[in-house]
Amino acid sequence: MSKIKTQVFVMAEQAGGRIRPVSLQIVGKARHLADQLDSKVGAILLGQNVTERAQELIAAGANSVYLGDSDSLHPYQAELYTEIIVNLLLEHRPEIFLLGSTFMGRELAPLIAAKLKTGLTAHCIDLLIDNEGILEQKIPAYGGMITIICPEKRPQMATVAEGVFLNPELDSTNIGDIIPIDLPEKFPLRVQTLEIVVEKPEGVSLETASVIVAGGAGAEDQDGWQQIAKLAEVLNAGFGSTRPAVDEGWTELETMIGQSGKMVSPELYIGVGLSGELQHMVGIVGAKVMIAINNDAKAPVFEQVDYGIVEDCRTFVPALVETLKKSND
Amino acid sequence: MLNIIVCVKAVPDPNDADKLKIDPVTKSLPRSDISLVINPLDSHALEAALEIKRNDDAHITILCMGPPPAGNIVKECLALGADKGILLSDPAFAGADAFATAYTLAKAIEKNGAVDLIFCGMASSDGATEWVGPEIATFLNMPVVTMVNEIVENAGDEWIVKADYEHGYRKVKIKLPAVLTVTRNLNQPKALSFSGILKARKKEIITWDLKDLGVPVENVGLKGSPTIVTEMTRLESRREVEILEGSLQEKVDRLIKILKNSGVVNV
């Protein structure tokens, strides 16, 4: 049994010739998991002109990088990528395969899992190895935390959002293998990415903001939402949201904080008109000071912050903004 | 004619979410009679099919796996304009993860016959997994685009769609038959009409159980699920909260002091 070399595999995604931060973070996590399993980390890197980035994955903790560098791999093509990755996983039989919760990762992961007839857990917020060497996958649900395992099928697959795990320290003295992948000559082309367009400037990035104001359903309508937006503006804060606010159409999906949205680490967090659902709260990682404004004194958010204000945000926020503006003048 | 299948899930009413909390003692979900509603994203999937039907010759079949009360969701979809409903209901289907759900739905789609397009919501509101659509596509050997937010061209059997992507979008060409999972930005679902409800009375809802699908019992439900939930824990509160007291203006002033003390806000 000990002769079988178990491995932890990671999909390393790149965009614009750079490895995405989430990919480096999961390589770092894979390193920890592999050390506990006495096994190795393999990273899969696909794209065009990406060869020089392979070393970065080794510096982050990968023992091997399986590299596909070809113009046919740019832009991302679901069927070709799926075929390459499935073949690699069948060849190397890793115990664990992790992907970032990016748009690509969220499409590829189920395509691969279904082909390999294995389980897949969405947007984990922690990954642990239990006493029997099984991967415990933690997700928030129903006001608590749920542990999911995939006891029999392999690999054990999970997606993880950016910011869940820390950026690994890059050690350029690490040594690893860079192994070119044989690309399939023929592959189905029933679905073809014509182009990927990046149109929105990143603006006040939620991921790096030191102050974040997040709004929820308590805004009640577009007017209430604009009041919270003003508060964010006055505080020069990143403006985040909860799922209900996105569902109402007040804001874009990309502003959503939480398990299936963004993970953020501000110094100061102010939750406005939100109840404190765990799916949102797990997205705020290590904030120093947390404040909540909500009209329901029983809202779970008041168990998760340092300062609570029991007021209707539709009256409190305008008063706060007004006073802040006066003191700024 | 385009044969369209729309997969819908009956989910606990999000307005009742606070009833569905892990019991700190039993560490399981309490039994409750929370009402079921259509998964909000699936109503956008249905609307996508209805939009096609308004302009083209199309037949829309609703496919839903769930306990018998989920039949009401299927009925609602018929009243909104779908032509036929299929409810997959069997105690053996219970406890299915995304993999077993997609497998069961795929088997039903095969049994139902010719299909050109399958629409799904891009995620379910209760489980927040996004796997069912692409896994159905894999089981049926069809191409898929996930998170479609715009249909750019839909003439013939090669469609062009736009899908969500980091800070922008992805433009994709896809050959039918295909699976598309949709976001809420794709369209605006319409409300039920009285005439729709009347028409729906004449429409057919078929219920299929395990025997009808003719699949082995170990492939469905909990038994057919590669993943299992092993533990539920209630999260303990992490912080000592101070509730600010006083009048509204007193609270405002006190909060501004707290903001100043944080050292990261210039006020």
Coordinates of N, CA and C in Angstrom, one line a residue, chain B residues 43-184:
Chain B
S43 N -36.6 29.8 -12.5 CA -37.7 30.5 -13.2 C -37.1 31.4 -14.4
H44 N -35.8 31.7 -14.3 CA -35.1 32.3 -15.4 C -34.9 31.3 -16.5
A45 N -34.6 30.1 -16.2 CA -34.4 29.0 -17.2 C -35.7 28.8 -17.9
L46 N -36.8 28.8 -17.2 CA -38.2 28.6 -17.8 C -38.5 29.8 -18.7
E47 N -38.2 31.0 -18.2 CA -38.4 32.2 -19.1 C -37.6 32.1 -20.4
A48 N -36.4 31.6 -20.3 CA -35.6 31.5 -21.5 C -36.3 30.6 -22.5
A49 N -36.9 29.5 -22.0 CA -37.6 28.6 -22.9 C -38.8 29.3 -23.5
L50 N -39.6 30.0 -22.6 CA -40.8 30.7 -23.0 C -40.5 31.7 -24.1
E51 N -39.4 32.4 -23.9 CA -39.0 33.4 -24.9 C -38.8 32.8 -26.3
I52 N -38.2 31.7 -26.3 CA -38.0 31.0 -27.6 C -39.4 30.6 -28.2
K53 N -40.3 30.1 -27.3 CA -41.6 29.6 -27.8 C -42.4 30.8 -28.3
R54 N -42.2 32.0 -27.8 CA -43.0 33.1 -28.3 C -42.7 33.4 -29.8
N55 N -41.5 33.1 -30.2 CA -41.0 33.4 -31.6 C -40.9 32.2 -32.5
D56 N -40.8 31.0 -31.9 CA -40.6 29.8 -32.7 C -41.5 28.7 -32.3
D57 N -41.5 27.7 -33.1 CA -42.2 26.5 -32.8 C -41.4 25.7 -31.8
A58 N -41.9 25.6 -30.6 CA -41.2 24.9 -29.5 C -42.1 24.2 -28.6
H59 N -41.7 23.1 -28.0 CA -42.4 22.3 -27.0 C -41.6 22.3 -25.8
I60 N -42.2 22.7 -24.6 CA -41.4 22.9 -23.4 C -41.9 21.8 -22.4
T61 N -40.9 21.0 -22.0 CA -41.2 20.0 -20.9 C -40.5 20.4 -19.6
I62 N -41.2 20.4 -18.5 CA -40.7 20.7 -17.2 C -40.3 19.4 -16.6
L63 N -39.0 19.3 -16.1 CA -38.6 18.1 -15.4 C -38.1 18.5 -14.0
C64 N -38.7 17.8 -13.0 CA -38.5 18.1 -11.6 C -38.4 16.9 -10.8
M65 N -37.3 16.8 -10.0 CA -37.2 15.6 -9.1 C -37.5 16.1 -7.7
G66 N -38.4 15.4 -7.0 CA -38.7 15.9 -5.6 C -39.8 15.1 -5.0
P67 N -40.2 15.4 -3.8 CA -41.3 14.7 -3.1 C -42.6 15.1 -3.8
P68 N -43.7 14.4 -3.6 CA -45.0 14.7 -4.3 C -45.4 16.2 -4.2
P69 N -45.2 16.9 -3.1 CA -45.6 18.3 -3.1 C -44.9 19.1 -4.1
A70 N -43.7 18.7 -4.6 CA -43.0 19.4 -5.7 C -43.9 19.5 -7.0
G71 N -44.9 18.6 -7.1 CA -45.8 18.7 -8.2 C -46.4 20.0 -8.4
N72 N -46.6 20.7 -7.3 CA -47.2 22.1 -7.3 C -46.3 23.0 -8.1
I73 N -45.0 22.8 -8.0 CA -44.1 23.7 -8.7 C -44.2 23.4 -10.2
V74 N -44.3 22.1 -10.5 CA -44.5 21.7 -11.9 C -45.7 22.4 -12.5
K75 N -46.8 22.3 -11.7 CA -48.1 22.9 -12.1 C -47.9 24.4 -12.4
E76 N -47.2 25.1 -11.5 CA -47.0 26.5 -11.7 C -46.3 26.8 -13.0
C77 N -45.3 25.9 -13.3 CA -44.5 26.1 -14.6 C -45.5 25.9 -15.8
L78 N -46.4 24.9 -15.7 CA -47.4 24.7 -16.8 C -48.2 26.0 -16.9
A79 N -48.6 26.5 -15.8 CA -49.5 27.7 -15.8 C -48.7 28.9 -16.4
L80 N -47.4 28.9 -16.3 CA -46.6 30.0 -16.9 C -46.4 29.8 -18.4
G81 N -46.7 28.6 -18.9 CA -46.7 28.4 -20.4 C -46.0 27.2 -20.9
A82 N -45.4 26.4 -20.0 CA -44.8 25.1 -20.4 C -45.9 24.1 -20.8
D83 N -45.5 23.1 -21.7 CA -46.5 22.3 -22.3 C -46.8 21.0 -21.5
K84 N -45.7 20.5 -20.9 CA -45.8 19.2 -20.3 C -45.0 19.1 -19.0
G85 N -45.4 18.4 -18.0 CA -44.6 18.3 -16.8 C -44.2 16.8 -16.5
I86 N -43.0 16.6 -16.0 CA -42.6 15.3 -15.5 C -42.1 15.5 -14.1
L87 N -42.7 14.8 -13.2 CA -42.2 14.8 -11.8 C -41.6 13.4 -11.5
L88 N -40.3 13.5 -11.1 CA -39.6 12.3 -10.7 C -39.7 12.1 -9.2
S89 N -40.5 11.2 -8.8 CA -40.7 11.1 -7.3 C -40.7 9.6 -6.9
D90 N -39.8 9.3 -6.0 CA -39.7 8.0 -5.4 C -38.9 8.1 -4.1
P91 N -39.3 7.4 -3.1 CA -38.4 7.5 -1.9 C -37.0 7.2 -2.1
A92 N -36.7 6.3 -3.1 CA -35.3 5.9 -3.4 C -34.5 7.1 -3.9
F93 N -35.2 8.1 -4.5 CA -34.4 9.3 -5.0 C -33.9 10.2 -3.9
A94 N -34.4 10.0 -2.7 CA -34.1 11.0 -1.6 C -32.7 10.9 -1.2
G95 N -32.2 12.1 -0.8 CA -30.8 12.2 -0.3 C -29.8 12.2 -1.4
A96 N -30.2 12.5 -2.6 CA -29.3 12.6 -3.8 C -28.4 13.8 -3.7
D97 N -27.1 13.6 -3.9 CA -26.2 14.8 -4.1 C -26.3 15.2 -5.6
A98 N -25.5 16.2 -6.0 CA -25.6 16.7 -7.3 C -25.4 15.7 -8.4
F99 N -24.4 14.7 -8.1 CA -24.1 13.7 -9.1 C -25.3 12.8 -9.3
A100 N -25.9 12.3 -8.2 CA -27.0 11.3 -8.3 C -28.2 12.1 -8.9
T101 N -28.4 13.3 -8.6 CA -29.5 14.1 -9.1 C -29.4 14.2 -10.6
A102 N -28.2 14.6 -11.1 CA -27.9 14.8 -12.5 C -28.1 13.5 -13.2
Y103 N -27.7 12.4 -12.6 CA -27.8 11.1 -13.3 C -29.3 10.7 -13.5
T104 N -30.1 10.9 -12.4 CA -31.5 10.6 -12.5 C -32.2 11.5 -13.5
L105 N -31.9 12.8 -13.5 CA -32.5 13.7 -14.5 C -32.1 13.3 -15.9
A106 N -30.9 12.9 -16.1 CA -30.4 12.5 -17.4 C -31.1 11.3 -17.9
K107 N -31.3 10.3 -17.0 CA -32.1 9.1 -17.4 C -33.5 9.5 -17.8
A108 N -34.1 10.4 -17.1 CA -35.5 10.8 -17.4 C -35.5 11.5 -18.8
I109 N -34.5 12.3 -19.1 CA -34.4 13.1 -20.3 C -34.3 12.0 -21.5
E110 N -33.5 11.0 -21.3 CA -33.3 10.0 -22.3 C -34.7 9.3 -22.5
K111 N -35.3 9.0 -21.4 CA -36.6 8.2 -21.6 C -37.7 9.1 -22.3
N112 N -37.6 10.4 -22.0 CA -38.6 11.3 -22.6 C -38.5 11.4 -24.1
G113 N -37.3 11.2 -24.7 CA -37.1 11.2 -26.1 C -36.3 12.4 -26.7
A114 N -36.7 12.8 -27.9 CA -35.9 13.8 -28.6 C -35.8 15.1 -27.8
V115 N -34.6 15.7 -27.8 CA -34.4 17.0 -27.1 C -33.3 17.8 -27.8
D116 N -33.6 19.1 -28.0 CA -32.7 20.0 -28.6 C -31.9 20.9 -27.6
L117 N -32.6 21.2 -26.6 CA -32.1 22.2 -25.6 C -32.5 21.8 -24.2
I118 N -31.6 21.9 -23.3 CA -31.9 21.8 -21.9 C -31.5 23.0 -21.1
F119 N -32.4 23.7 -20.5 CA -32.1 24.8 -19.7 C -32.2 24.5 -18.2
C120 N -31.2 25.0 -17.4 CA -31.2 24.8 -16.0 C -30.8 26.2 -15.4
G121 N -31.3 26.5 -14.2 CA -30.7 27.6 -13.4 C -29.2 27.3 -13.1
M122 N -28.4 28.3 -13.0 CA -27.0 28.1 -12.8 C -26.6 27.5 -11.4
A123 N -27.5 27.6 -10.5 CA -27.3 27.1 -9.2 C -28.6 26.9 -8.5
S124 N -28.6 26.1 -7.4 CA -29.9 26.1 -6.6 C -29.7 26.9 -5.3
S125 N -30.8 27.5 -4.9 CA -30.7 28.4 -3.8 C -30.4 27.7 -2.5
D126 N -30.8 26.4 -2.4 CA -30.6 25.8 -1.1 C -29.3 25.1 -0.9
G127 N -28.8 24.5 -2.0 CA -27.5 23.8 -1.8 C -26.4 24.6 -2.3
A128 N -26.7 25.6 -3.2 CA -25.7 26.5 -3.8 C -24.6 25.7 -4.6
T129 N -25.0 24.5 -5.0 CA -24.1 23.9 -6.0 C -24.5 24.2 -7.4
E130 N -23.6 24.1 -8.3 CA -23.8 24.5 -9.7 C -23.6 23.4 -10.6
W131 N -23.6 22.2 -10.0 CA -23.1 21.0 -10.8 C -24.1 20.3 -11.7
V132 N -25.4 20.4 -11.3 CA -26.4 19.6 -12.0 C -26.4 19.8 -13.5
G133 N -26.4 21.0 -14.0 CA -26.5 21.2 -15.4 C -25.3 20.6 -16.2
P134 N -24.1 21.0 -15.8 CA -23.0 20.4 -16.6 C -22.9 18.9 -16.4
E135 N -23.3 18.4 -15.3 CA -23.2 16.9 -15.1 C -24.3 16.2 -16.0
I136 N -25.4 16.8 -16.1 CA -26.4 16.3 -17.0 C -25.8 16.2 -18.4
A137 N -25.2 17.3 -18.8 CA -24.6 17.4 -20.2 C -23.6 16.3 -20.4
T138 N -22.8 16.0 -19.3 CA -21.8 14.9 -19.4 C -22.5 13.6 -19.6
F139 N -23.5 13.3 -18.8 CA -24.2 12.0 -18.9 C -24.9 11.8 -20.2
L140 N -25.3 12.9 -20.8 CA -26.0 12.8 -22.1 C -25.1 13.1 -23.3
N141 N -23.8 13.2 -23.0 CA -22.8 13.5 -24.0 C -23.2 14.7 -24.9
M142 N -23.6 15.8 -24.2 CA -23.9 17.1 -24.9 C -22.9 18.2 -24.4
P143 N -22.7 19.2 -25.3 CA -21.9 20.3 -24.9 C -22.8 21.2 -23.9
V144 N -22.1 22.0 -23.1 CA -22.8 22.9 -22.2 C -22.1 24.2 -22.1
V145 N -22.8 25.3 -21.8 CA -22.2 26.5 -21.4 C -22.9 26.9 -20.1
T146 N -22.1 27.2 -19.1 CA -22.6 27.6 -17.8 C -22.7 29.1 -17.6
M147 N -23.6 29.5 -16.8 CA -23.8 31.0 -16.5 C -24.0 31.9 -17.7
V148 N -25.0 31.4 -18.5 CA -25.3 32.2 -19.7 C -26.1 33.4 -19.3
N149 N -25.7 34.6 -19.7 CA -26.4 35.8 -19.4 C -27.0 36.5 -20.6
E150 N -26.8 36.0 -21.8 CA -27.4 36.6 -23.0 C -27.3 35.6 -24.1
I151 N -28.4 35.5 -24.9 CA -28.4 34.7 -26.1 C -28.3 35.6 -27.2
V152 N -27.1 35.5 -27.9 CA -26.8 36.5 -29.0 C -27.4 36.1 -30.3
E153 N -27.3 34.8 -30.7 CA -27.8 34.3 -31.9 C -28.4 33.0 -31.7
N154 N -29.6 32.8 -32.1 CA -30.2 31.4 -31.9 C -30.9 30.9 -33.1
A155 N -30.3 31.2 -34.3 CA -30.9 30.7 -35.5 C -30.1 29.4 -35.8
G156 N -30.9 28.4 -36.3 CA -30.2 27.1 -36.7 C -29.8 26.3 -35.5
D157 N -28.8 25.4 -35.7 CA -28.4 24.6 -34.6 C -27.0 25.0 -34.0
E158 N -26.5 26.2 -34.5 CA -25.3 26.7 -33.8 C -25.7 28.1 -33.2
W159 N -25.6 28.1 -31.9 CA -26.0 29.3 -31.2 C -24.8 30.1 -30.7
I160 N -25.0 31.3 -30.5 CA -23.9 32.1 -29.9 C -24.5 32.8 -28.6
V161 N -23.8 32.5 -27.5 CA -24.3 33.1 -26.2 C -23.1 33.8 -25.5
K162 N -23.5 34.6 -24.6 CA -22.6 35.3 -23.7 C -22.7 34.7 -22.3
A163 N -21.6 34.5 -21.6 CA -21.7 33.9 -20.3 C -20.8 34.7 -19.3
D164 N -21.2 34.7 -18.0 CA -20.4 35.4 -17.0 C -18.9 35.0 -17.0
Y165 N -18.0 35.9 -16.9 CA -16.6 35.6 -16.7 C -16.0 36.8 -15.9
E166 N -14.8 36.5 -15.3 CA -14.2 37.5 -14.4 C -14.1 38.9 -15.0
H167 N -14.7 39.9 -14.4 CA -14.7 41.2 -14.9 C -15.1 41.4 -16.4
G168 N -16.0 40.6 -16.8 CA -16.4 40.8 -18.2 C -17.3 39.6 -18.6
Y169 N -17.1 39.1 -19.8 CA -17.9 38.0 -20.3 C -17.1 37.1 -21.3
R170 N -17.7 36.0 -21.5 CA -17.2 35.0 -22.4 C -18.2 34.8 -23.6
K171 N -17.7 34.9 -24.8 CA -18.6 34.7 -25.9 C -18.4 33.3 -26.5
V172 N -19.5 32.5 -26.6 CA -19.3 31.1 -26.9 C -20.2 30.7 -28.0
K173 N -19.7 29.8 -28.9 CA -20.5 29.2 -29.9 C -20.8 27.8 -29.5
I174 N -22.1 27.4 -29.6 CA -22.4 26.0 -29.1 C -23.4 25.3 -30.1
K175 N -23.1 24.1 -30.3 CA -23.9 23.3 -31.3 C -25.0 22.5 -30.5
L176 N -26.2 22.6 -31.0 CA -27.3 21.9 -30.4 C -27.3 20.5 -30.8
P177 N -27.8 19.5 -30.1 CA -28.4 19.7 -28.8 C -27.4 20.0 -27.7
A178 N -27.9 20.8 -26.7 CA -26.9 21.4 -25.8 C -27.6 21.7 -24.4
V179 N -26.8 21.9 -23.4 CA -27.3 22.3 -22.1 C -26.8 23.7 -21.9
L180 N -27.7 24.6 -21.4 CA -27.3 26.0 -21.0 C -27.8 26.2 -19.6
T181 N -26.9 26.6 -18.7 CA -27.3 27.0 -17.4 C -27.3 28.6 -17.4
V182 N -28.3 29.1 -16.7 CA -28.6 30.6 -16.9 C -28.5 31.4 -15.6
T183 N -28.1 32.6 -15.8 CA -28.1 33.5 -14.6 C -29.3 34.4 -14.6
R184 N -29.5 35.2 -13.5 CA -30.7 36.0 -13.4 C -30.6 37.2 -14.3

